[in-house]
Short mmCIF file of C-alpha atoms in Angstrom, two decimals:
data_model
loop_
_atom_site.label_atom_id
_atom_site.label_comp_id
_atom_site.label_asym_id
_atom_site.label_seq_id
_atom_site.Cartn_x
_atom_site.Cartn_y
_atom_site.Cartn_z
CA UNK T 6 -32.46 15.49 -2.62
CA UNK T 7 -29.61 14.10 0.20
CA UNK T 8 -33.08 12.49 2.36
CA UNK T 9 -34.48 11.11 -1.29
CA UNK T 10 -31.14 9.44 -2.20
CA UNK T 11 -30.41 8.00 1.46
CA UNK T 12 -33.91 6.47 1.57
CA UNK T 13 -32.63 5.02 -1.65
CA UNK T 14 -29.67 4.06 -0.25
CA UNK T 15 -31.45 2.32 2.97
CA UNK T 16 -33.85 0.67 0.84
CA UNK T 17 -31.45 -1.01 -1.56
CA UNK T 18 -29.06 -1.91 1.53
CA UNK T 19 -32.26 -3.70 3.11
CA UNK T 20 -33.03 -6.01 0.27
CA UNK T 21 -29.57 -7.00 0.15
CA UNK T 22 -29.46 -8.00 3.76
CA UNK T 23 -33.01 -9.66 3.14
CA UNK T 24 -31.23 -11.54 0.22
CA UNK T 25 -28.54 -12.73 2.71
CA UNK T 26 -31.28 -14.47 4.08
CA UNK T 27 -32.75 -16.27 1.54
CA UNK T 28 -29.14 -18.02 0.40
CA UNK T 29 -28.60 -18.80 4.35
CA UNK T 30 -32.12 -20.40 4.63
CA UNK T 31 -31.30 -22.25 1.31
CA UNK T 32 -27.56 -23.49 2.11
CA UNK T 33 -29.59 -24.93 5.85
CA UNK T 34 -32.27 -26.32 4.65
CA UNK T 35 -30.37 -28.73 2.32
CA UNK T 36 -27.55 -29.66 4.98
CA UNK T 37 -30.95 -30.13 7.78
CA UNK T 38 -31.89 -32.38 5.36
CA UNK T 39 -29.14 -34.36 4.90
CA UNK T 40 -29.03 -34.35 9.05
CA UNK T 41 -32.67 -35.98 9.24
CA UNK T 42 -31.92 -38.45 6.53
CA UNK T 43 -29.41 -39.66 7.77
CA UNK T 44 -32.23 -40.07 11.39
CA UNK T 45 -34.26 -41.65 9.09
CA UNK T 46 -31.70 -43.91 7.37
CA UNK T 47 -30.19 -44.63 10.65
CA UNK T 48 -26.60 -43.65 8.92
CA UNK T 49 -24.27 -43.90 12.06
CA UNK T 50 -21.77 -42.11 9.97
CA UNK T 51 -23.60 -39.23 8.06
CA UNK T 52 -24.92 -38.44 11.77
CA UNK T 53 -21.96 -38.17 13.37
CA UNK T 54 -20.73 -36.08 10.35
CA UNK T 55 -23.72 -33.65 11.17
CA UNK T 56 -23.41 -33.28 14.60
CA UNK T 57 -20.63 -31.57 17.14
CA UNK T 58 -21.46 -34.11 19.74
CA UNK T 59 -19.31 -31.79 22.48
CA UNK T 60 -21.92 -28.76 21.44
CA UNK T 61 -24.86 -30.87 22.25
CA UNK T 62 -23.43 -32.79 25.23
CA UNK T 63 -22.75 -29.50 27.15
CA UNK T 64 -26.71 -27.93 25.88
CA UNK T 65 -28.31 -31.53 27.33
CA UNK T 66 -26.31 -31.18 30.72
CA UNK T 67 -27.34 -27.71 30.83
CA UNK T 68 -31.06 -28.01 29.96
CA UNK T 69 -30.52 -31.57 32.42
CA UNK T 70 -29.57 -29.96 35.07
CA UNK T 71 -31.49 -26.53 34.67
CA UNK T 72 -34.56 -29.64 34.59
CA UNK T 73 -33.31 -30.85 37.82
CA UNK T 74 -32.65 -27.89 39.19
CA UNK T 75 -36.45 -26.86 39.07
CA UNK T 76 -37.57 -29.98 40.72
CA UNK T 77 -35.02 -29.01 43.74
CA UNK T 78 -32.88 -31.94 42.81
CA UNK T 79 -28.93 -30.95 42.84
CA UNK T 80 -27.11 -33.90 40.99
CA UNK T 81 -22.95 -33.91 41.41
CA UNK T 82 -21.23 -33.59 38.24
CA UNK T 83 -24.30 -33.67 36.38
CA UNK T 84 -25.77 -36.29 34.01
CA UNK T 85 -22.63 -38.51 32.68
CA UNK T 86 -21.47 -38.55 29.13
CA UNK T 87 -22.75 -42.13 28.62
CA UNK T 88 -26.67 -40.78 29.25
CA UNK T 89 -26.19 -37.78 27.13
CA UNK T 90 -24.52 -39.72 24.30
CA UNK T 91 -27.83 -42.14 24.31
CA UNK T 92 -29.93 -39.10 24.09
CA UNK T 93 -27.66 -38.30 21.10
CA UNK T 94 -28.44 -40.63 18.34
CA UNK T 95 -31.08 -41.32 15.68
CA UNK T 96 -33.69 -43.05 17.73
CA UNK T 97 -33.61 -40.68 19.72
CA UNK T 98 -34.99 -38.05 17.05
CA UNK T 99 -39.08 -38.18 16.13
CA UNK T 100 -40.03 -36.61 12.92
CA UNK T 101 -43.93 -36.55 12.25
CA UNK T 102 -46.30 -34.81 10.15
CA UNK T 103 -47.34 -31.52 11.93
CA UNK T 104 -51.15 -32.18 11.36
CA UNK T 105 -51.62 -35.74 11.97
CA UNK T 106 -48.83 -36.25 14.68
CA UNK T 107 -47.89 -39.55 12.55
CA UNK T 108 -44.54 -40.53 11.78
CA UNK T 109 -42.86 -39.52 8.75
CA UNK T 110 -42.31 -42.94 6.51
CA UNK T 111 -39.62 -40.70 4.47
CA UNK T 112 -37.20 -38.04 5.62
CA UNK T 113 -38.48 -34.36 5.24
CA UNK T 114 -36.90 -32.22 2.45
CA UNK T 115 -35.39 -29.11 2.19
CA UNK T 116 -38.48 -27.62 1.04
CA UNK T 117 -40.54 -28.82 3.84
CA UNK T 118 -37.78 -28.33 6.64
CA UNK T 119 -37.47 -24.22 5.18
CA UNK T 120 -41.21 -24.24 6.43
CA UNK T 121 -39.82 -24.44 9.62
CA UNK T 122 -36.64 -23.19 9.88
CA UNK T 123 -35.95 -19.98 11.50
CA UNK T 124 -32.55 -18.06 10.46
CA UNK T 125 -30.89 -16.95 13.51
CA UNK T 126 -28.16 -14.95 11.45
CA UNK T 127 -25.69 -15.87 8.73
CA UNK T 128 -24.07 -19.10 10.73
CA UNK T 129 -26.95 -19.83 13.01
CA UNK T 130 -30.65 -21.57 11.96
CA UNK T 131 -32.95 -23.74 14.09
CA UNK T 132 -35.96 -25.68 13.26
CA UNK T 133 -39.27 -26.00 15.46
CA UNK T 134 -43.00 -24.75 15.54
CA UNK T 135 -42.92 -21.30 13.64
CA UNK T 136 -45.47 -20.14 16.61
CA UNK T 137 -43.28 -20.97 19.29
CA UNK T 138 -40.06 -19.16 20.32
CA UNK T 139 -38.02 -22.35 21.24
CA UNK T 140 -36.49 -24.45 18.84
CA UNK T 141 -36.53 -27.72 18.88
CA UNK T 142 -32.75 -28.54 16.54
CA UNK T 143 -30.31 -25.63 16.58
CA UNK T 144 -27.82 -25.61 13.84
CA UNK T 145 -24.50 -23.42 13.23
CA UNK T 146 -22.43 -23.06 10.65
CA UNK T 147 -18.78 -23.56 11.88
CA UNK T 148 -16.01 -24.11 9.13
CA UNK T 149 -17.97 -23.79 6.38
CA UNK T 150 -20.05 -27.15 7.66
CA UNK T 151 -23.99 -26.94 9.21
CA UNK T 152 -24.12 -29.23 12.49
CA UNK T 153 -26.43 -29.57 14.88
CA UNK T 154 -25.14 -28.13 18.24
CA UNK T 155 -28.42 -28.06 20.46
CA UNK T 156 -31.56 -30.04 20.95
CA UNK T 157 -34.67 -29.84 23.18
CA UNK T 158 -33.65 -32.30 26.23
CA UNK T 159 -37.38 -33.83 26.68
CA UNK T 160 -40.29 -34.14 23.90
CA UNK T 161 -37.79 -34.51 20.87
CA UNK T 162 -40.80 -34.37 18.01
CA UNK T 163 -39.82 -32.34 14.81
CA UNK T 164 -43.58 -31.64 13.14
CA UNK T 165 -43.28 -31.38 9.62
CA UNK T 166 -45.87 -29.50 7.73
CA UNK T 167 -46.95 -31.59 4.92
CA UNK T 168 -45.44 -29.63 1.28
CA UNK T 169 -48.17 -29.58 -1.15
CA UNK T 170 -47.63 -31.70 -4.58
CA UNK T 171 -47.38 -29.40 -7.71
CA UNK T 172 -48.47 -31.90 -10.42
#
């Protein structure tokens, strides 16, 4: 009867962590969206609201210099603020449709981005090709705020799969 009740037990404790998920993936989604409006609207000031530019400066240098590293170039001091703060803006960011490769003419919502969000834990989410193990944005939750604290140094597409219309 102990084993029957513990199984129980295990079970229910699972679908609460599972549930954790779901209001994590939710609570993302929506402030992703926000993030890649404000791309899309080329909002100066919504991005820099969604971003910890020190976060990403210090994953660029690192994936810049990792990069460099591979191609037995050593640079001193690394890549300088100025370069990584170009490669941190909105033109910098590509959003397309995942099938076609074409551009996105409106800013993917949360629906859509959920497709391809993965959820990390409770204050970490990232959004790229479901298939793939890399992500391509990496979000955390710091202060009760989402930002975006990484990005992929070379290739910057986001694919969005295409939501299907419920009429």
């Amino acid at each position: 009867m102990l084993r029957k009740d513990s199984m129980v037990a295990l079970a229910g404790f699972a679908l609460l962590l599972g549930g954790c998920d779901v209001g994590v993936r939710a609570d993302a989604s929506r402030a992703i969206e926000h993030f890649l409006s404000a791309v899309h609207n080329d909002d100066r000031k919504a991005f820099e609201a969604a971003i910890d530019r020190q976060a990403l400066r210090g994953d660029l240098a690192d994936q810049l210099n990792e990069l460099a590293r591979g191609k037995g170039v050593i640079v001193e001091g690394g890549p300088s603020e100025f370069a990584l703060d170009r490669m941190i803006s909105p033109e910098a960011f590509r959003v397309v449709e995942a099938r076609t490769g074409q551009v996105l003419n409106h800013a993917p919502n949360a629906a859509e981005i959920a497709l391809i969000m993965k959820v990390r834990d409770k204050s970490h989410v990232c959004v790229g090709d479901p298939r793939k193990a890399s992500c391509t944005l990496s979000f955390a939750k710091r202060g009760g705020v989402w930002r975006l604290v990484g990005m992929q140094a070379t290739d910057l597409r986001i694919e969005v799969p295409q939501v299907a219309k419920t009429k």
